[in-house]
Coordinates of C-alpha atoms in Angstrom, one line a residue:
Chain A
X211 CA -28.7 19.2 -103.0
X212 CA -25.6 20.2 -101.5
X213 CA -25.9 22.7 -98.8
X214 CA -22.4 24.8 -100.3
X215 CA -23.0 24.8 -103.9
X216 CA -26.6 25.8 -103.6
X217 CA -25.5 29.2 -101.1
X218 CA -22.9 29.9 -103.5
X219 CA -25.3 29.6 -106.7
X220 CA -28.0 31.7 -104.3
X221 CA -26.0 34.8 -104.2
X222 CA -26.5 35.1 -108.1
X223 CA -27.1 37.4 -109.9
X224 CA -24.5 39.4 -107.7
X225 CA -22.0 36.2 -108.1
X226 CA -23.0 34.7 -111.1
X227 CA -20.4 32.4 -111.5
X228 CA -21.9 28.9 -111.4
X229 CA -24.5 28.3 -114.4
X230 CA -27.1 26.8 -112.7
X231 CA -26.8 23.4 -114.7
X232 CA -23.2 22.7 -112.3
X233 CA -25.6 22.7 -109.3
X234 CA -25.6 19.6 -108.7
X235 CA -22.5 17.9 -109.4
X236 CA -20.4 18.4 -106.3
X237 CA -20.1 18.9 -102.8
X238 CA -17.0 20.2 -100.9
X239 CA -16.1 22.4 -104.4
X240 CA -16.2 25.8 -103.9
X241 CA -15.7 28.3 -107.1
X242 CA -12.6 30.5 -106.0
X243 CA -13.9 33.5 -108.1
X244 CA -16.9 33.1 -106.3
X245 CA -15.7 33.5 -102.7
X246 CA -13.1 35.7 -104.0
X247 CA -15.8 38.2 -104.6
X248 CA -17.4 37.6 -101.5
X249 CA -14.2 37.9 -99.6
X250 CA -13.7 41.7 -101.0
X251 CA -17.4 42.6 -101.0
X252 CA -17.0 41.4 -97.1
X253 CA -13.7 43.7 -96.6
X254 CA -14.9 46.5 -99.0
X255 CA -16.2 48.8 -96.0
X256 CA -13.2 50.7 -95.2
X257 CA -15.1 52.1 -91.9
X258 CA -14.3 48.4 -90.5
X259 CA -11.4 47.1 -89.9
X260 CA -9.9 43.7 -91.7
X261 CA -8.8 41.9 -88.7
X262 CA -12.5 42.4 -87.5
X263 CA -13.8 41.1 -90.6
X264 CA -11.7 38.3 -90.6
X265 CA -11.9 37.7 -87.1
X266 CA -16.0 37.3 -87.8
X267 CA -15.8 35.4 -90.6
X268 CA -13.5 33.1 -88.9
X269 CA -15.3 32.3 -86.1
X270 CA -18.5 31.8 -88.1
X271 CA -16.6 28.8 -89.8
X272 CA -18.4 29.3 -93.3
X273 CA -17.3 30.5 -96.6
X274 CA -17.2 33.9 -97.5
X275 CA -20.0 33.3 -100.1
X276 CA -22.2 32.1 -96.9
X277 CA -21.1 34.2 -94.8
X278 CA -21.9 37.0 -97.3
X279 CA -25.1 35.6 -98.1
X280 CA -25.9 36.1 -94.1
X281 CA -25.3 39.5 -93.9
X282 CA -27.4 40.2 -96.5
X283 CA -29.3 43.6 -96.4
X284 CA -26.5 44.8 -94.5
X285 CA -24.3 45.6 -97.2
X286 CA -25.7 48.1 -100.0
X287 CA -26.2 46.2 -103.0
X288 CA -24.1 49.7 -105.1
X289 CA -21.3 48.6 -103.2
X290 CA -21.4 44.6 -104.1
X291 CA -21.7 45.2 -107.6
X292 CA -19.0 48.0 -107.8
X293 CA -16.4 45.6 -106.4
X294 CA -18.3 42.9 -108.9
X295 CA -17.4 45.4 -111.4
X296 CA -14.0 46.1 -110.5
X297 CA -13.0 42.7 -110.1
X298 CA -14.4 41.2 -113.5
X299 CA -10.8 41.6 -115.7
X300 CA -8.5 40.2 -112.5
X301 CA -7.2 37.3 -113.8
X302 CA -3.6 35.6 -113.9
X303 CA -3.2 34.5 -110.3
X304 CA -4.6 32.0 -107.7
X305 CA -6.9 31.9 -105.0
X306 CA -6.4 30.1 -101.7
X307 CA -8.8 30.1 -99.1
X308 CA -9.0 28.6 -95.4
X309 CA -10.0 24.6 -95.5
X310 CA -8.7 24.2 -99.1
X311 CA -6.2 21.0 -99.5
X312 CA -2.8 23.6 -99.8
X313 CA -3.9 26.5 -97.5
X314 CA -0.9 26.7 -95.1
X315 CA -1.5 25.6 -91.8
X316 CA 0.2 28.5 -90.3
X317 CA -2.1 31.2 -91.7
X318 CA -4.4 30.2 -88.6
X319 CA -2.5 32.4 -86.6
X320 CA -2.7 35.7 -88.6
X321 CA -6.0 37.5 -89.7
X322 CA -6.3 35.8 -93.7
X323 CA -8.7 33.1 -94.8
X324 CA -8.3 34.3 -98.3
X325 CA -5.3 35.3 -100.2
X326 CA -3.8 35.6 -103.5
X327 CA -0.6 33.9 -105.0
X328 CA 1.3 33.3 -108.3
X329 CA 3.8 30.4 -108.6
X330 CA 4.6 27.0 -106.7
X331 CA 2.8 27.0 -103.5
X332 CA 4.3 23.9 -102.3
X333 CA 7.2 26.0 -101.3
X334 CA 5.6 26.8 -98.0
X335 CA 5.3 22.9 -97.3
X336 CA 9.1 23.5 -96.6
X337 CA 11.1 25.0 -93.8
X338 CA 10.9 28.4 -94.0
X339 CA 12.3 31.1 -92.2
X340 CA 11.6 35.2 -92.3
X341 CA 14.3 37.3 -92.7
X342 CA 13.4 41.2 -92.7
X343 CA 14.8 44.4 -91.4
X344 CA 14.9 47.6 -92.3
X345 CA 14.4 49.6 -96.0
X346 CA 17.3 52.0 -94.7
X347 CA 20.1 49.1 -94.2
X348 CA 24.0 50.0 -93.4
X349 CA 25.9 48.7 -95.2
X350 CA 27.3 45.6 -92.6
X351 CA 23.1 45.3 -92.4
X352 CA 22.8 44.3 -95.9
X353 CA 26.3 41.9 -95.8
X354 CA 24.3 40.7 -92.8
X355 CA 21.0 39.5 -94.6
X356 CA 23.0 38.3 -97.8
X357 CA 25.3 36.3 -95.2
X358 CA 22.5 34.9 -93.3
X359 CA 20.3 34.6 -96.2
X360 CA 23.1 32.0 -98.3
X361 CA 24.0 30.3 -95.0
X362 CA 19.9 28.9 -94.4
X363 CA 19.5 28.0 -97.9
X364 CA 23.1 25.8 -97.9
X365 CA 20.3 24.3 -94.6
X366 CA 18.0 23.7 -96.6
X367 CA 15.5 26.3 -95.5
X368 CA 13.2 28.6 -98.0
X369 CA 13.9 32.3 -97.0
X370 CA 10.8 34.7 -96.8
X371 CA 10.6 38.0 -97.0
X372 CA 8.4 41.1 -97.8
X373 CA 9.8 42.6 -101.2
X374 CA 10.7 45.9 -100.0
X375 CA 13.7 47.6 -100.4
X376 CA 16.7 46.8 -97.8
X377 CA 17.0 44.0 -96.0
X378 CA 14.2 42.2 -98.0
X379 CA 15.4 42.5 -100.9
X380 CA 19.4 41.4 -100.3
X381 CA 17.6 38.6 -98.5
X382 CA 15.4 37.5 -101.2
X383 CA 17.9 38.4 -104.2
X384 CA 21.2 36.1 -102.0
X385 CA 18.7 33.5 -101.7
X386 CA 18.1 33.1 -105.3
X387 CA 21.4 33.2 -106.1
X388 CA 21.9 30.7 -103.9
X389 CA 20.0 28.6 -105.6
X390 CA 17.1 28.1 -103.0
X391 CA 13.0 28.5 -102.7
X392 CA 12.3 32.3 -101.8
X393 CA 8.6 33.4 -101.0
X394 CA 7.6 37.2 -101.5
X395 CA 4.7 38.4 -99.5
X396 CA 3.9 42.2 -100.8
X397 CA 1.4 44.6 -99.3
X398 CA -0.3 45.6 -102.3
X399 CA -2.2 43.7 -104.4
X400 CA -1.1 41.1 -106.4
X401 CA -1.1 42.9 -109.4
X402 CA 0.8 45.9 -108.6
X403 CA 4.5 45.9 -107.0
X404 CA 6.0 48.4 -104.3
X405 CA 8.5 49.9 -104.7
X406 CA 8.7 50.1 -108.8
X407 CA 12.9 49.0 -108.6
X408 CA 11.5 45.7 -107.4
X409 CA 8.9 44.8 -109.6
X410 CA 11.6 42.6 -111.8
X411 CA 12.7 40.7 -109.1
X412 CA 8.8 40.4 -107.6
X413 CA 8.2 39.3 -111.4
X414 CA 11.3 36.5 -111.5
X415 CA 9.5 35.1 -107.5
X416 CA 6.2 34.7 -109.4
X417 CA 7.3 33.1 -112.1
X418 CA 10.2 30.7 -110.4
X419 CA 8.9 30.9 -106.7
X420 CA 6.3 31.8 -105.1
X421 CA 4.4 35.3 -104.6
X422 CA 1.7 36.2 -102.1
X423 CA -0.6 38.8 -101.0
X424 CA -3.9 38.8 -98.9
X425 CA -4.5 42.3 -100.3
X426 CA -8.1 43.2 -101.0
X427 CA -7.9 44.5 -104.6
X428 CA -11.0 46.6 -103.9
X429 CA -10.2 47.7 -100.9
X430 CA -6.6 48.6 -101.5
X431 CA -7.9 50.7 -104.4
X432 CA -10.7 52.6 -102.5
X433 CA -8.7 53.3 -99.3
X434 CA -6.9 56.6 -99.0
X435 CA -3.5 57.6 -100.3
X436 CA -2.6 58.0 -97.0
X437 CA -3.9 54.4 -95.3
X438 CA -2.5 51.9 -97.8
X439 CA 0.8 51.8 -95.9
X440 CA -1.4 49.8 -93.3
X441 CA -1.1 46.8 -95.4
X442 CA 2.2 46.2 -94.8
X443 CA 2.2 45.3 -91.1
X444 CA -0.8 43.0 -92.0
X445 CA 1.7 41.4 -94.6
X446 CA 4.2 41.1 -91.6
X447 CA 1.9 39.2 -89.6
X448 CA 1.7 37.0 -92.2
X449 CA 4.9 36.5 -93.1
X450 CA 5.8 35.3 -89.5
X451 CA 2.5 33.0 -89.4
X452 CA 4.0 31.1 -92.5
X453 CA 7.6 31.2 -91.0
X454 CA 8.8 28.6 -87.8
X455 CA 11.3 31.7 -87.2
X456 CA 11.9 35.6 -87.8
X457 CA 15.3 36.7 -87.8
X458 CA 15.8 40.5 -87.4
X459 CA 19.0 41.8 -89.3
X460 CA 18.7 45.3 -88.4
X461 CA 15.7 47.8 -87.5
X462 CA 15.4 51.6 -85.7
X463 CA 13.3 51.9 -82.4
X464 CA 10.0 52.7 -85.3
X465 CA 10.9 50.4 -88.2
X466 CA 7.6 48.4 -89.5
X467 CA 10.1 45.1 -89.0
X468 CA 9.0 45.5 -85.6
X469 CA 5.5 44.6 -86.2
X470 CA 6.5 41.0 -87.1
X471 CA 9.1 40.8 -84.0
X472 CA 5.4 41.2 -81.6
X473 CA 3.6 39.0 -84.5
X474 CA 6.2 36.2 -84.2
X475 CA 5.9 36.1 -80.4
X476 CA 2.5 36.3 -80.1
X477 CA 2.0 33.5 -82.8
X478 CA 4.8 31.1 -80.6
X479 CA 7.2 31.7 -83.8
X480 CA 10.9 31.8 -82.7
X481 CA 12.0 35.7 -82.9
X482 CA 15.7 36.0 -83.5
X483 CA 17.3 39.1 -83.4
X484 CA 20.8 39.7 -84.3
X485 CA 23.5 40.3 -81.8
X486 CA 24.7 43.5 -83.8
X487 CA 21.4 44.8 -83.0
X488 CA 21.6 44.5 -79.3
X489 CA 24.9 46.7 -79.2
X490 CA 23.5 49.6 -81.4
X491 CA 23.2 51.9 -78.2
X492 CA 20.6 54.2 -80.6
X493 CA 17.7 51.8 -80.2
X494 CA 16.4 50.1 -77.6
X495 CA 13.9 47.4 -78.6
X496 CA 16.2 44.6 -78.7
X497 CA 16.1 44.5 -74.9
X498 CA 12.4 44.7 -74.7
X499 CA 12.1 42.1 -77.0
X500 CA 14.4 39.7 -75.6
X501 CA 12.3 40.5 -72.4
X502 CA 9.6 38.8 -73.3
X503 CA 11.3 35.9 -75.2
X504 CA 13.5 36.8 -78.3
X505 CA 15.9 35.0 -78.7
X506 CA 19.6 37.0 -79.6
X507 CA 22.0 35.3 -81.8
X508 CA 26.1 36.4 -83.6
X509 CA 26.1 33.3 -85.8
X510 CA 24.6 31.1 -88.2
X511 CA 25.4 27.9 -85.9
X512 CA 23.5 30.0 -83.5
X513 CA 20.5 30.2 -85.8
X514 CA 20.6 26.7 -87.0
X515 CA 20.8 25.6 -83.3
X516 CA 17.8 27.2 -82.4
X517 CA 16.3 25.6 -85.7
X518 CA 17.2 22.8 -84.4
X519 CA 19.9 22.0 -86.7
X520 CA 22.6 19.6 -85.6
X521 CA 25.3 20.1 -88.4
X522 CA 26.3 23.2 -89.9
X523 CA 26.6 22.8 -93.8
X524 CA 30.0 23.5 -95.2
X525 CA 31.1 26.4 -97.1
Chain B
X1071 CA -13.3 17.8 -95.4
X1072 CA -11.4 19.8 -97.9
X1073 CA -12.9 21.7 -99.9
X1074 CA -11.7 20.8 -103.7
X1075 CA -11.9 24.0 -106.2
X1076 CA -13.4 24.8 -109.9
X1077 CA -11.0 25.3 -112.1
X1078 CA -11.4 29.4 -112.6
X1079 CA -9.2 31.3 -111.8
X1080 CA -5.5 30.1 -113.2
X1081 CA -2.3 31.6 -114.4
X1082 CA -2.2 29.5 -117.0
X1083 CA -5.7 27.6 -117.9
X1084 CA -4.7 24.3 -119.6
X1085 CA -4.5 24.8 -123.7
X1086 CA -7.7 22.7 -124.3
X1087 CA -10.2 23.7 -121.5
X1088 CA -12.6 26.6 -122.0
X1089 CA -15.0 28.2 -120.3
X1090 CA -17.6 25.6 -121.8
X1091 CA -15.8 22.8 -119.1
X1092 CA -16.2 22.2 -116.1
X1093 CA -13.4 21.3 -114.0
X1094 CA -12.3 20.3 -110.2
X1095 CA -8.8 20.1 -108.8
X1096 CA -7.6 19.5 -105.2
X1097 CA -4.0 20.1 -105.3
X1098 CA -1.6 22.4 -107.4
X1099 CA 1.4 19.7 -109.4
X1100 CA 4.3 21.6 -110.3
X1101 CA 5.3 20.8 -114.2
X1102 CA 9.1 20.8 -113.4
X1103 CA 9.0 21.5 -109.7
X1104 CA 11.3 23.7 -107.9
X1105 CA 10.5 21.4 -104.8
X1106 CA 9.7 18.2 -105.7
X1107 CA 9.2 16.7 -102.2
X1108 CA 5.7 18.9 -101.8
X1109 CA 2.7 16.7 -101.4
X1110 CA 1.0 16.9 -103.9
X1111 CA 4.2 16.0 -106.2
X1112 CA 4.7 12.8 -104.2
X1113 CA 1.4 11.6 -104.2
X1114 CA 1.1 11.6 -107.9
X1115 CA 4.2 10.2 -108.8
X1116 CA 3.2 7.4 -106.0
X1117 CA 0.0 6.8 -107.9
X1118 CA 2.0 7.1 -111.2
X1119 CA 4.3 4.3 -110.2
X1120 CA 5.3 2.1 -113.1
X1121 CA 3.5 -1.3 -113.0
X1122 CA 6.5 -2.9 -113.5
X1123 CA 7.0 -2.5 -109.6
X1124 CA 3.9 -4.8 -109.2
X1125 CA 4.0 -7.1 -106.3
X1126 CA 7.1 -5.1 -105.3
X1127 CA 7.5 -3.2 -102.0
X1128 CA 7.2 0.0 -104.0
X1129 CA 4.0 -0.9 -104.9
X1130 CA 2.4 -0.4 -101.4
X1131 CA 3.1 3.3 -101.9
X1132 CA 1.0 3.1 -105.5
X1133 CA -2.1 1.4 -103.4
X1134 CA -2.1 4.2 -100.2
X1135 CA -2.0 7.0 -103.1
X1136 CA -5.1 5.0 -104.8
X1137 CA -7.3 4.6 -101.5
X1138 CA -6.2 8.2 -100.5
X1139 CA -7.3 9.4 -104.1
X1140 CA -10.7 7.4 -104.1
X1141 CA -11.4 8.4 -100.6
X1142 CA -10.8 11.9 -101.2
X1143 CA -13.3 11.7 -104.0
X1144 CA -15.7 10.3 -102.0
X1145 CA -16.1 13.8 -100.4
X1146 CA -16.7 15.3 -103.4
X1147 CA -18.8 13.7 -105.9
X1148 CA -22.5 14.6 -104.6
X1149 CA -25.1 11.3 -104.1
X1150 CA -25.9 8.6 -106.8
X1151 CA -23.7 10.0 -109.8
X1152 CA -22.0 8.2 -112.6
X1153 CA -18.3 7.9 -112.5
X1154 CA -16.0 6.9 -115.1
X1155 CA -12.2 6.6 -115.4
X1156 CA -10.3 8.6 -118.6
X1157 CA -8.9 5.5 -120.1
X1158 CA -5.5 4.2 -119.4
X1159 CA -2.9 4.8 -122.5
X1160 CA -2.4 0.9 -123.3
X1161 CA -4.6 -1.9 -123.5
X1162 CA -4.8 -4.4 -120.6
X1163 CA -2.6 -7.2 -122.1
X1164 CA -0.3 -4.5 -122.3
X1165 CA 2.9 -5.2 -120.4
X1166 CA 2.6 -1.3 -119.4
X1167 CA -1.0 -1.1 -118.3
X1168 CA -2.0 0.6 -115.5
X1169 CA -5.2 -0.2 -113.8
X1170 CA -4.4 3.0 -111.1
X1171 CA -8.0 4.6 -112.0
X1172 CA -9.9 2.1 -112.2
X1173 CA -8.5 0.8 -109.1
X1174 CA -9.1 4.0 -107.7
X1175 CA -12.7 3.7 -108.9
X1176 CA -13.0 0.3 -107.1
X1177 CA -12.0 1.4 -104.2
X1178 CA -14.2 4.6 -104.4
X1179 CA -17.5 2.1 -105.1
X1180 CA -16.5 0.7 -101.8
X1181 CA -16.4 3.3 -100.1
X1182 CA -20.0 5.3 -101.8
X1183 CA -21.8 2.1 -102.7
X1184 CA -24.4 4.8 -104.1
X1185 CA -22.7 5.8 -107.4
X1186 CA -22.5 4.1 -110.5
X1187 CA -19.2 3.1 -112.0
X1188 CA -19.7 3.5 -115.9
X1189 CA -16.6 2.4 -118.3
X1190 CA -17.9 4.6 -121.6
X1191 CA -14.7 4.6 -123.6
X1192 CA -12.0 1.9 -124.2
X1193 CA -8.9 1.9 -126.1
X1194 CA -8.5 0.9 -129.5
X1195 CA -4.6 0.5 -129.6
X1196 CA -2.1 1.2 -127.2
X1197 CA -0.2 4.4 -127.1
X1198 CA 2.5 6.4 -125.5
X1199 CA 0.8 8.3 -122.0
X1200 CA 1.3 11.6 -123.2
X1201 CA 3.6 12.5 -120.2
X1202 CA 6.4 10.2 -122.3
X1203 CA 5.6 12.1 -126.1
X1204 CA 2.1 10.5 -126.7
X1205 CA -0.4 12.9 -128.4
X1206 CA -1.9 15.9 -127.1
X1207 CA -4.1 15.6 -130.5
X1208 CA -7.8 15.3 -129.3
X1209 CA -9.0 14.4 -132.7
X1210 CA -6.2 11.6 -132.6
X1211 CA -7.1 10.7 -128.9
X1212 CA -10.9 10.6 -129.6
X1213 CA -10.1 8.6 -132.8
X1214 CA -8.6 6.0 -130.6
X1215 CA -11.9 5.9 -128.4
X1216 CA -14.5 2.8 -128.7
X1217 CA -17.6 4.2 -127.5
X1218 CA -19.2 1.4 -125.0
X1219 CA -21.5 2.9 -124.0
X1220 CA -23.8 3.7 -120.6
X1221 CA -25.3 1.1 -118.5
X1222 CA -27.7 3.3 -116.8
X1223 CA -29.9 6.9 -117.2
X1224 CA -27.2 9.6 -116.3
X1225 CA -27.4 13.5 -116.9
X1226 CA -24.0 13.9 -115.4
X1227 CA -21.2 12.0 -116.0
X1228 CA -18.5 12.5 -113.5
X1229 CA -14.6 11.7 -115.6
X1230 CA -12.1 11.1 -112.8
X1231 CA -8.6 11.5 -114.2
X1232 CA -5.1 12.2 -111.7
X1233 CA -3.4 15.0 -113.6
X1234 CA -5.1 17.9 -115.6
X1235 CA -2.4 19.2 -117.8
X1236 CA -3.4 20.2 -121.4
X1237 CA -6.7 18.7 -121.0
X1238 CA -6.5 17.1 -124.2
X1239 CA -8.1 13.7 -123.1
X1240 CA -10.4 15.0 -121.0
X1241 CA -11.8 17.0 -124.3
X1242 CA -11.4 14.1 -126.3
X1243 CA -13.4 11.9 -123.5
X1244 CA -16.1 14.7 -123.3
X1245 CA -16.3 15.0 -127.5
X1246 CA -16.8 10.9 -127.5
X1247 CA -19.4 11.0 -124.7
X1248 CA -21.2 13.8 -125.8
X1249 CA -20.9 12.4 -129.3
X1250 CA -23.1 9.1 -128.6
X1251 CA -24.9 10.8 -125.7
X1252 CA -26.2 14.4 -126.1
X1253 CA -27.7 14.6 -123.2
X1254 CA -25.1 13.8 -121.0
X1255 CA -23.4 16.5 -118.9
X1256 CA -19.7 15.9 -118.6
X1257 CA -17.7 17.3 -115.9
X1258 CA -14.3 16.1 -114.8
X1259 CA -12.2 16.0 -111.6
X1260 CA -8.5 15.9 -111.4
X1261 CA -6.3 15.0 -108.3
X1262 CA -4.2 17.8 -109.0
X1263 CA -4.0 20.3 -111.7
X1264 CA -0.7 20.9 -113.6
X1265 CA 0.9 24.9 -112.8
X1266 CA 3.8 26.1 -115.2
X1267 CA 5.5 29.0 -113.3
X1268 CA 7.9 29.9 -115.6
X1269 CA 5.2 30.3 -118.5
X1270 CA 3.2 33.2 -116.9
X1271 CA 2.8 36.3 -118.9
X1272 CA 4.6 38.9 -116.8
X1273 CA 2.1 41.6 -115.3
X1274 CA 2.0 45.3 -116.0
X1275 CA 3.0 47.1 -113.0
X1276 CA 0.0 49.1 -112.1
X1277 CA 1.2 51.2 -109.8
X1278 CA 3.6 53.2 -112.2

């Protein structure tokens, strides 16, 4: 009998997703609802931290489902069927999860083996590139992204970005105009959309692009007012693991955008940081950045060259 | 290995498939794609390739997108099961037919000498594949179904088909089989599923 099947179908009745006739028709098949729910039972104790979790479950090289079904006895059987409970109308979106045929290749590098997405996944089997900055833009900041933004779609590349307000979202909203592939990657759960002015456009990237998150729905709803804003630099660490480069349009010394400049480097992603940056005398981690490889940059043909881009496209 | 998924949790479950079927995709096909050089997109138009292209260098493309599909099923479908193809939409004197599944079959028995190749169903008459206007119907699909019968015992019959999209012949395949054979469970698995963006139901924001 397959070995997968059968430790998915032996979790029942906590997962009770596989009626026991479908036992034994295939191997390799995993039910997504089924290691979804073992995914947030896994991350539902907020006294341990995700990247742990992941980092565990990783390394074990099994399925959430089997790796839930070891750990068995060592979490409380109240708290599997409340996040059972809470997770039985969530419907309306994917799952992806580590070893399936479209799981992106890049997530390797950041702490997800399970996330959640709505729209055309194959987006990320093109070139994409991150461009993110501040929620508190100038206004030569925001000309900046839109600028930068147009110039890589004409290149061909899909622009990424993290649906805040700012620099995300002239990014994401010049790149749709411009007629390319945008991918949204929020910090709250899939269903939900911060802040509320961008839940239209987070809405049009679902529907026409594509739209991730790898937040726990459980989690995200238990955790504290007051510790939910630690998704987001999770989210940054996956937006650079799907990117081949960041580009910085413009951040203070304490901006989250800095979380994905240390992300990108330490995942080998190119960090590009723009030029304007380095001469704002208020801040100083362009410097330290460059230090330890960044890479600073006044023009698109510097970004395409460091893409590796011969030509510059016209207009 | 990959792992291939059940079909559960979609944004948009295919018209005819309920929570009675059972379902396994490996790959997301965009219906209309916003980038239509993904993978997935290219292998099944490879596979789809018009047979008119027979014997033509195009044609090597439609044979690596067969072996890849049959070999990629052979990690999937568990020891000594019975596999059958959904039937092609013409008849094999056709000038349109396309052999691509049972090809893929063929190469697949190669490969897993252990399963059984069943062909339950045939055509009656040729008609349009639905991707060019044929019917969506399954009472006209399944009226245009010979029952053949099985050659062997089976209590699972595995229906390979390339593209789930309505599900309509895979429902009409299932009604047929189940039809002459009661006892028979039906289960089918798709090279890709078929994912409409643009027709998602927008979300409630739930943080307002």
């Amino acid at each position: 009998m397959p070995k997968r099947i059968n430790r998915i179908h032996a979790l029942s009745p906590l997962l009770c997703v596989i009626p026991y006739g479908n036992v034994l028709s295939v191997e390799h098949a995993i039910s997504p609802r089924a290691e979804m729910l073992a995914y947030e039972v896994l991350l539902a104790r907020l006294d341990s931290s995700i990247k742990s979790i992941v980092g565990e479950l990783r390394s074990s090289k099994r399925l959430p489902s089997e790796f839930l079904e070891q750990a068995e006895g060592m979490i409380a059987s109240e708290l599997r069927e409340d996040v059972q409970r809470f997770l039985a109308g969530k419907s309306g979106f994917s799952v992806s999860i580590a070893g399936d045929f479209q799981y992106p290749a890049g997530l390797r590098d950041a702490p997800v083996e399970l996330f959640y997405y709505r729209g055309d996944l194959s987006i990320l089997e093109s070139r994409c590139v991150s461009v993110v900055g501040t929620r508190e833009p100038s206004d030569d900041g925001l000309a900046r992204a839109r600028k930068l933004s147009r110039g890589l779609v004409k290149a061909g590349f899909t622009i990424i970005s993290g649906l805040a307000k700012g620099i995300d979202t002239a990014a994401l909203t010049a790149a749709i105009e411009e007629g390319g592939h945008v991918v949204g990657v929020i910090g709250t759960p899939i269903d939900a959309s911060y802040p509320k002015e961008n839940t239209a456009l987070q809405e049009e990237i679902a529907r026409k692009h594509l739209l991730i998150s790898q937040v726990p729905f459980f989690r995200y709803h238990r955790e504290h007012f007051s510790r939910k804003k630690f998704y987001f630099p999770l989210r940054n660490e996956t937006m650079s693991a799907l990117s081949e480069a960041t580009i910085i349009i413009e951040a203070g010394d304490t901006s989250g955008t800095l979380t994905q400049a240390r992300a990108a480097l330490n995942q080998g992603r190119k960090l590009l940081i723009l030029n304007s940056c380095f001469e704002n005398q208020n801040i100083s981690w362009p410097a330290r950045f460059a230090e330890k490889g960044a890479i600073r940059i006044s023009t698109m043909e510097d970004i395409l060259r460091e893409l590796g881009e011969r030509q510059v496209p016209e207009g | 290995m990959k792992l291939w998924k059940k079909l559960e949790v979609v944004e948009n479950p295919p018209a005819f498939i309920d929570g009675e079927d059972e379902c396994y995709y490996a790959r997301d096909y965009i219906a209309r794609g916003t980038h239509k050089d993904s993978e997935a997109n290219q292998l099944i138009s490879n596979f789809k390739r018009h047979p008119k292209f027979r014997g033509q260098p195009p044609w090597r493309y439609k044979q690596r997108a067969i072996d890849q599909f049959a070999a990629e099923l052979g990690g999937i479908i568990g020891k000594n099961l019975s596999v059958a193809a959904v039937p092609s939409s013409k008849l094999p004197d056709h000038p349109e037919y396309d052999s691509r599944l049972l090809d893929t079959l063929g190469v697949l028995k190669r490969l897993r000498p252990d399963l059984v190749i069943e062909t339950p169903l045939a055509l009656k008459a040729s008609t349009k594949p639905s991707h060019h206007g044929g019917s969506r119907s399954i009472n006209e699909i399944s009226f245009n179904l010979e029952w053949r019968g099985l050659s062997g015992a089976c209590r699972l019959l595995i229906l390979v088909d390339d593209v789930l999209t309505s599900g309509a012949h895979f429902k009409a395949c299932k009604q047929v089989i189940t039809a002459h054979a009661p006892d028979v469970r039906v289960a089918g698995i798709f090279w890709a599923r078929t994912v409409w963006p643009e027709a998602q139901p927008p979300f409630e924001d739930l943080t307002k």
